[in-house]
mmCIF file of C-alpha atoms in Angstrom:
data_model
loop_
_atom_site.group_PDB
_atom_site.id
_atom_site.type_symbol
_atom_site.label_atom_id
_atom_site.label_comp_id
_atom_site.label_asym_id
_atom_site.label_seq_id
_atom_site.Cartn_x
_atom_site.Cartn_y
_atom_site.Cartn_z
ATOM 1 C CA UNK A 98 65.881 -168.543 -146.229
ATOM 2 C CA UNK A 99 64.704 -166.641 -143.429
ATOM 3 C CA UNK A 100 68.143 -164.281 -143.041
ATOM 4 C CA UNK A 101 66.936 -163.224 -146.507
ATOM 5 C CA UNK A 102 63.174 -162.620 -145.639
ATOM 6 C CA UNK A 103 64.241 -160.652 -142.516
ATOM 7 C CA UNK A 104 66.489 -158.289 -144.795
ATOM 8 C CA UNK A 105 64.341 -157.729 -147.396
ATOM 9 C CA UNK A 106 61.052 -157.149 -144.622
ATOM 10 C CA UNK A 107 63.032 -155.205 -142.313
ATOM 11 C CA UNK A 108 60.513 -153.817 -140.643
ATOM 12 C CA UNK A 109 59.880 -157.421 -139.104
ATOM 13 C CA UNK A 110 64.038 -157.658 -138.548
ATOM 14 C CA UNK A 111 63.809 -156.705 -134.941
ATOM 15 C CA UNK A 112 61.018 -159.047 -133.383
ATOM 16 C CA UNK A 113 62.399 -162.324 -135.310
ATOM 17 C CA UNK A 114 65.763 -161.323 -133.996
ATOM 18 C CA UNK A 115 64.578 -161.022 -130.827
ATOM 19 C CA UNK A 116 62.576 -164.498 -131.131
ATOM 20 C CA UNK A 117 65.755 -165.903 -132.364
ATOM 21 C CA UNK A 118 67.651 -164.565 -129.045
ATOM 22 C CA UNK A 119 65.369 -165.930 -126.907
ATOM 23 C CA UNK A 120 64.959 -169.561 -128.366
ATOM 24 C CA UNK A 121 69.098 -169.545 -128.775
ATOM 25 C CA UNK A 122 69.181 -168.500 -124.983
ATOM 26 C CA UNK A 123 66.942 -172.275 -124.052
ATOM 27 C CA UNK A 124 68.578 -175.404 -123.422
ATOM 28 C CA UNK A 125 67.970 -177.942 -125.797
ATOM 29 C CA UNK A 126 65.784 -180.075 -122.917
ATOM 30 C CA UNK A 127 63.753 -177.017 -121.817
ATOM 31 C CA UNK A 128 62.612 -176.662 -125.674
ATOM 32 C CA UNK A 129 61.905 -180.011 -126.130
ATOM 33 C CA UNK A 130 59.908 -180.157 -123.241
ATOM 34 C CA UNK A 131 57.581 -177.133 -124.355
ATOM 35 C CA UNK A 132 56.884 -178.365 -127.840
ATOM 36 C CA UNK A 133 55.797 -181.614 -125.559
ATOM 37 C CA UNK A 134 53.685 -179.695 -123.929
ATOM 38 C CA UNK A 135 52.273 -177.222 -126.693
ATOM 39 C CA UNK A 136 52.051 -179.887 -129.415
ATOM 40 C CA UNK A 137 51.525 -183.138 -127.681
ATOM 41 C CA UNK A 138 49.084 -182.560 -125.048
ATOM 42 C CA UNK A 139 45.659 -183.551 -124.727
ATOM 43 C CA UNK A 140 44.951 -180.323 -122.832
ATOM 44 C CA UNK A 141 46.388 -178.490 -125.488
ATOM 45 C CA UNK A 142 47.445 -179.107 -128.860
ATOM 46 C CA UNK A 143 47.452 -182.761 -129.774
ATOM 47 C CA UNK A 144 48.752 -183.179 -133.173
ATOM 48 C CA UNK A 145 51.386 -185.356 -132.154
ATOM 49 C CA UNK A 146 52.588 -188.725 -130.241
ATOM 50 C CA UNK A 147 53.845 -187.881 -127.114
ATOM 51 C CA UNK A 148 56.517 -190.654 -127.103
ATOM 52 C CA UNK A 149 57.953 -193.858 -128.373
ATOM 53 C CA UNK A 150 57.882 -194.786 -132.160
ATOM 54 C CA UNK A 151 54.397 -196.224 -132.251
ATOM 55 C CA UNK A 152 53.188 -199.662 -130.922
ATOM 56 C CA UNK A 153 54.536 -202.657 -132.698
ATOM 57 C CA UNK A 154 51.533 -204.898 -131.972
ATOM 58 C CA UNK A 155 49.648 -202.675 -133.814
ATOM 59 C CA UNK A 156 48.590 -203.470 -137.569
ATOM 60 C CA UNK A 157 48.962 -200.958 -140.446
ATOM 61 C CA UNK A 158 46.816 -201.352 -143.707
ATOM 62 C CA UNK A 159 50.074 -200.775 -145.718
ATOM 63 C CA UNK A 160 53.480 -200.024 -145.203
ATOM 64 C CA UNK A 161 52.925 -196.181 -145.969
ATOM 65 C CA UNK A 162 50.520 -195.634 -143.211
ATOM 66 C CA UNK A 163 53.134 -197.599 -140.919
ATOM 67 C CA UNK A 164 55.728 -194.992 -142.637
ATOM 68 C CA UNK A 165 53.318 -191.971 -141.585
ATOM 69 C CA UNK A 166 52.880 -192.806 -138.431
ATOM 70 C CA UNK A 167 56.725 -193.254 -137.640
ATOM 71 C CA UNK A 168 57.486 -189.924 -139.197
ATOM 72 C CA UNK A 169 54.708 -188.701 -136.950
ATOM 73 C CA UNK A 170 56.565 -189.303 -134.229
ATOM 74 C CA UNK A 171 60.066 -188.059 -135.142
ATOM 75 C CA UNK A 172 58.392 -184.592 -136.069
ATOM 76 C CA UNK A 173 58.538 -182.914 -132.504
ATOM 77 C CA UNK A 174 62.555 -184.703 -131.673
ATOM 78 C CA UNK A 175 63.690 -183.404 -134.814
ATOM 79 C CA UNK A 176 62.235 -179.981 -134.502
ATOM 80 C CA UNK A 177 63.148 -179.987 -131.224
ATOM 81 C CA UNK A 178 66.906 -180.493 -132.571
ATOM 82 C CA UNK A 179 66.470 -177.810 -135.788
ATOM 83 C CA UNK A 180 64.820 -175.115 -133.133
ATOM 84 C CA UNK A 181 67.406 -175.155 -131.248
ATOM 85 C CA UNK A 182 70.318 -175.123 -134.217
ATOM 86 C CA UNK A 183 68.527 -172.529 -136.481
ATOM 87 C CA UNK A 184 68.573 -169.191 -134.386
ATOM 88 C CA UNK A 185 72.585 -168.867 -134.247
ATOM 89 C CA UNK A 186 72.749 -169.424 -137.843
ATOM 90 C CA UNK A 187 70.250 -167.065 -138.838
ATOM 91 C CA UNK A 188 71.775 -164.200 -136.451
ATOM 92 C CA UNK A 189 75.210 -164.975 -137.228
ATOM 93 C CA UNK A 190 74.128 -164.406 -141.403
ATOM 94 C CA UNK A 191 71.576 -161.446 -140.030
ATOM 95 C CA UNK A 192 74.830 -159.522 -138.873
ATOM 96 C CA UNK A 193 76.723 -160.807 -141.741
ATOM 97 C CA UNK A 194 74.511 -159.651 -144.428
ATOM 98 C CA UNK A 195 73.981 -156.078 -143.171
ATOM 99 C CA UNK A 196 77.870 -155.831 -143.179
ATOM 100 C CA UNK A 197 77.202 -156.562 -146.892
ATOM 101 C CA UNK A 198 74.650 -154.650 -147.396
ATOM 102 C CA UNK A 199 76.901 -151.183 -147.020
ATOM 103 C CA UNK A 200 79.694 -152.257 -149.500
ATOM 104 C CA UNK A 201 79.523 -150.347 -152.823
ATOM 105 C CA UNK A 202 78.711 -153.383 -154.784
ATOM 106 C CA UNK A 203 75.313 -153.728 -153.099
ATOM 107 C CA UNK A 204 74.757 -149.500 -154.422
ATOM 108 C CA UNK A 205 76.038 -150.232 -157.968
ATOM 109 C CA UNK A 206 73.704 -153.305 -158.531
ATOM 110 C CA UNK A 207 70.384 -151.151 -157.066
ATOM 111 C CA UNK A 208 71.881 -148.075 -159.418
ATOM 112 C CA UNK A 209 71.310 -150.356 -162.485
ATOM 113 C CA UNK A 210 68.415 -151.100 -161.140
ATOM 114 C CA UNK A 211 68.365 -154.913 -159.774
ATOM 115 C CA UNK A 212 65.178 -155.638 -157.692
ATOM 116 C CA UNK A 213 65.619 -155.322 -153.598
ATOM 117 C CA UNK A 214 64.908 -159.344 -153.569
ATOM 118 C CA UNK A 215 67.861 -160.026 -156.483
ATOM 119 C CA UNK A 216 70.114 -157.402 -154.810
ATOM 120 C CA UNK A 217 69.520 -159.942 -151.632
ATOM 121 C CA UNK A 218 69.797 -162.976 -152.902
ATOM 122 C CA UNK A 219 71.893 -163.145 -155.989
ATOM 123 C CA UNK A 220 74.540 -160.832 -154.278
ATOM 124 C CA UNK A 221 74.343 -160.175 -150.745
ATOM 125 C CA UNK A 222 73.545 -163.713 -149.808
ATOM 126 C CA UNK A 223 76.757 -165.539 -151.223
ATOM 127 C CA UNK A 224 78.747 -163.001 -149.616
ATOM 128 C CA UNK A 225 77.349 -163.025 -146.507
ATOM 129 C CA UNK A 226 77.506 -166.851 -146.513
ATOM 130 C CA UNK A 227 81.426 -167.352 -146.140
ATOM 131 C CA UNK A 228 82.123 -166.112 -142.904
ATOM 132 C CA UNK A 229 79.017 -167.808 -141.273
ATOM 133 C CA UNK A 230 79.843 -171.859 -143.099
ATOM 134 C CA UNK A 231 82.528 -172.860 -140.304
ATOM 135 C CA UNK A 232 79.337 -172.688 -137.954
ATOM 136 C CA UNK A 233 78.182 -176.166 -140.263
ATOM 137 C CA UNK A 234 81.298 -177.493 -138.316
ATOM 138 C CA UNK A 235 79.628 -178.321 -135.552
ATOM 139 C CA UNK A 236 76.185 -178.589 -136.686
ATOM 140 C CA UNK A 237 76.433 -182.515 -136.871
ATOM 141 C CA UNK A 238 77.967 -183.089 -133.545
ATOM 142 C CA UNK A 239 75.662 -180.838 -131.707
ATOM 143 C CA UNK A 240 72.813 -183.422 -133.281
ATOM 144 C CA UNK A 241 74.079 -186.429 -132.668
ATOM 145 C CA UNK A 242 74.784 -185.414 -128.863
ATOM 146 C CA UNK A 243 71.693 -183.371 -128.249
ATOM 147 C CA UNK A 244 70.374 -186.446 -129.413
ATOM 148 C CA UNK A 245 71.014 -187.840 -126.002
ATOM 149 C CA UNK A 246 68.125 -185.120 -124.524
ATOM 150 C CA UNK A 247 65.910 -185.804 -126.968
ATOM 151 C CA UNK A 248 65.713 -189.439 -126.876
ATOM 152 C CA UNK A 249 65.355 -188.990 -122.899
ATOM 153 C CA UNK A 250 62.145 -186.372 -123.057
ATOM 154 C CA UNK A 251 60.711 -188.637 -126.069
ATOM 155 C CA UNK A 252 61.675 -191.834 -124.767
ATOM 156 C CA UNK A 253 62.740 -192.695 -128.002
ATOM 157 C CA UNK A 254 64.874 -195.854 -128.600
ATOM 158 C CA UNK A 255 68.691 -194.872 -130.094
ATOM 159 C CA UNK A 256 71.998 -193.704 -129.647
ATOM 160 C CA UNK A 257 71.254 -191.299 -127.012
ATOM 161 C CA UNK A 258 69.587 -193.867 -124.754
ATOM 162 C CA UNK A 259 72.347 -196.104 -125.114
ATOM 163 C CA UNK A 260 74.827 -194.132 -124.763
ATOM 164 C CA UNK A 261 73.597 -193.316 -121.148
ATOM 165 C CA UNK A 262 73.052 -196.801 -120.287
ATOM 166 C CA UNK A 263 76.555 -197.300 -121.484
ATOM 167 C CA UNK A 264 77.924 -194.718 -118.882
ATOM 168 C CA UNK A 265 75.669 -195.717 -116.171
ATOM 169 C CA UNK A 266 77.227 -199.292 -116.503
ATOM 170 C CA UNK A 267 80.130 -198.380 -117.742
ATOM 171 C CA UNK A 268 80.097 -200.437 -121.177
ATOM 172 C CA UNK A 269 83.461 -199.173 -122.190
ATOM 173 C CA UNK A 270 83.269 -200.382 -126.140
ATOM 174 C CA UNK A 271 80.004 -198.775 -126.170
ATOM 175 C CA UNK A 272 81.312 -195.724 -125.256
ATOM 176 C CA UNK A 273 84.162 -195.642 -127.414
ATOM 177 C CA UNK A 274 81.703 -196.285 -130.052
ATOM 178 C CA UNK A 275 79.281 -193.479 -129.601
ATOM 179 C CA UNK A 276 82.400 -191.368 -129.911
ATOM 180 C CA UNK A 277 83.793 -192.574 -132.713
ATOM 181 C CA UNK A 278 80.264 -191.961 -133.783
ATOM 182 C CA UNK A 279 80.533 -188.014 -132.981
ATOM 183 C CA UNK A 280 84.087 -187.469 -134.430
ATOM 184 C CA UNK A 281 82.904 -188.701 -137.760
ATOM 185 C CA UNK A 282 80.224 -186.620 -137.594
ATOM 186 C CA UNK A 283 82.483 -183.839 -136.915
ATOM 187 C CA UNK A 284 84.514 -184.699 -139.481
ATOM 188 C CA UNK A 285 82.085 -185.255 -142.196
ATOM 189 C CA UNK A 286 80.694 -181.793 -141.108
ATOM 190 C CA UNK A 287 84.059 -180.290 -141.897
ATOM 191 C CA UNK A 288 84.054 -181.595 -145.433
ATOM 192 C CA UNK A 289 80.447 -180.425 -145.561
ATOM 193 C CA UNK A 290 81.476 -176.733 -145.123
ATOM 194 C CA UNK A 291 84.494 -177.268 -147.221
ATOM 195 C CA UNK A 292 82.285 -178.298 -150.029
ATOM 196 C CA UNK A 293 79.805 -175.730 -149.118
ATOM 197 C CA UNK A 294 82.676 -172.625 -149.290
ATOM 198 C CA UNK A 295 83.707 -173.816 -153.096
ATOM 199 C CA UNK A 296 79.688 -173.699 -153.650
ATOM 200 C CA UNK A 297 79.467 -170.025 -152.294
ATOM 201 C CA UNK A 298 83.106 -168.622 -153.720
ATOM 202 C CA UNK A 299 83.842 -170.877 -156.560
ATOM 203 C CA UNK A 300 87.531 -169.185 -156.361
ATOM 204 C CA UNK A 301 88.433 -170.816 -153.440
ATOM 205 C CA UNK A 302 90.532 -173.975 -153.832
ATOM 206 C CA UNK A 303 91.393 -176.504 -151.304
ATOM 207 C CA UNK A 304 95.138 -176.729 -150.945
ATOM 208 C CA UNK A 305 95.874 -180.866 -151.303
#
């Protein structure tokens, strides 16, 4: 986890933060639109499709190259979506962890003499998790709409697409639809973070 990595290399703590603060300060289209232009472009980088899903006229050997190639082409949407999601996580468990890291409990494990990497992750981590899991909340909604951007920039076929063809001809089922979609995203995000809070405190009980 890269919280972790920063803690225990702290003398790298301040320029990933910093990183972090400037990618979290870009709107989810403007990164999108650089890892377009960084990793899809002839004139640059061109490791990846630039848009669509891949030509279905063309003819794959076998279904795993067909496979490859799809993935190939959800690499720079999904990163685009995980870039953009990662950097409030990471600072929100940064700050969270070097709260932890000045409680006594964190001094009597190094006095017996627990490696700087165990001290991290076996104690300080779990800790340091609980107040930052409500932020899983709304890690699934914020996907499924920024879904909408990235299926514009990538011209990708999905929910985002139609979900603005929806609203620009003002399919009402279709709209109801897509959010229906997001509030059971929400919701299964919620018992996500539930689950995840028993995982990181197994004293904590869910009141039924």
């Amino acid at each position: 986890m890269l919280a972790s990595w920063v803690n225990y290399h702290s003398r790298w703590r301040g320029l990933v933060l910093a990183i972090l603060h400037g990618i979290q300060a870009l709107p989810l289209f403007l990164v999108a639109l650089g890892l377009l232009l960084l990793l899809a472009n002839p004139d640059a980088l061109n490791w990846f499709p630039a848009f669509g899903l891949g030509d279905d006229t063309e003819q794959y050997s076998s279904w795993s190259e067909e496979l490859l190639q799809y993935l190939r082409h959800l690499v720079l949407p999904v990163f685009s979506l995980l870039l953009v999601a990662l950097p409030g996580f990471v600072v929100q468990l940064d700050g969270a962890m070097q709260q932890e890291l000045r409680e006594p409990y964190v001094a009597t494990a190094r006095a017996k003499g627990a490696p700087p990497v165990q001290v991290v992750r076996k104690h300080v981590l779990h800790n340091a998790l609980l107040p930052v899991l409500p932020l899983f909340t709304e890690l699934l909604p914020s996907m499924v709409t920024g879904s909408v951007v990235v299926e514009m920039v990538y011209a990708l076929p999905g929910m985002g697409r139609l979900f603005v063809e929806a609203a620009a001809q003002q399919d009402l089922p279709v709209l109801l639809g897509v959010v229906l979609l997001v509030a059971i995203a929400r919701l299964a995000s919620q018992l996500l973070a539930d689950a995840l809070y028993q995982w990181a405190d197994p004293r904590i009980r869910l009141h039924r």
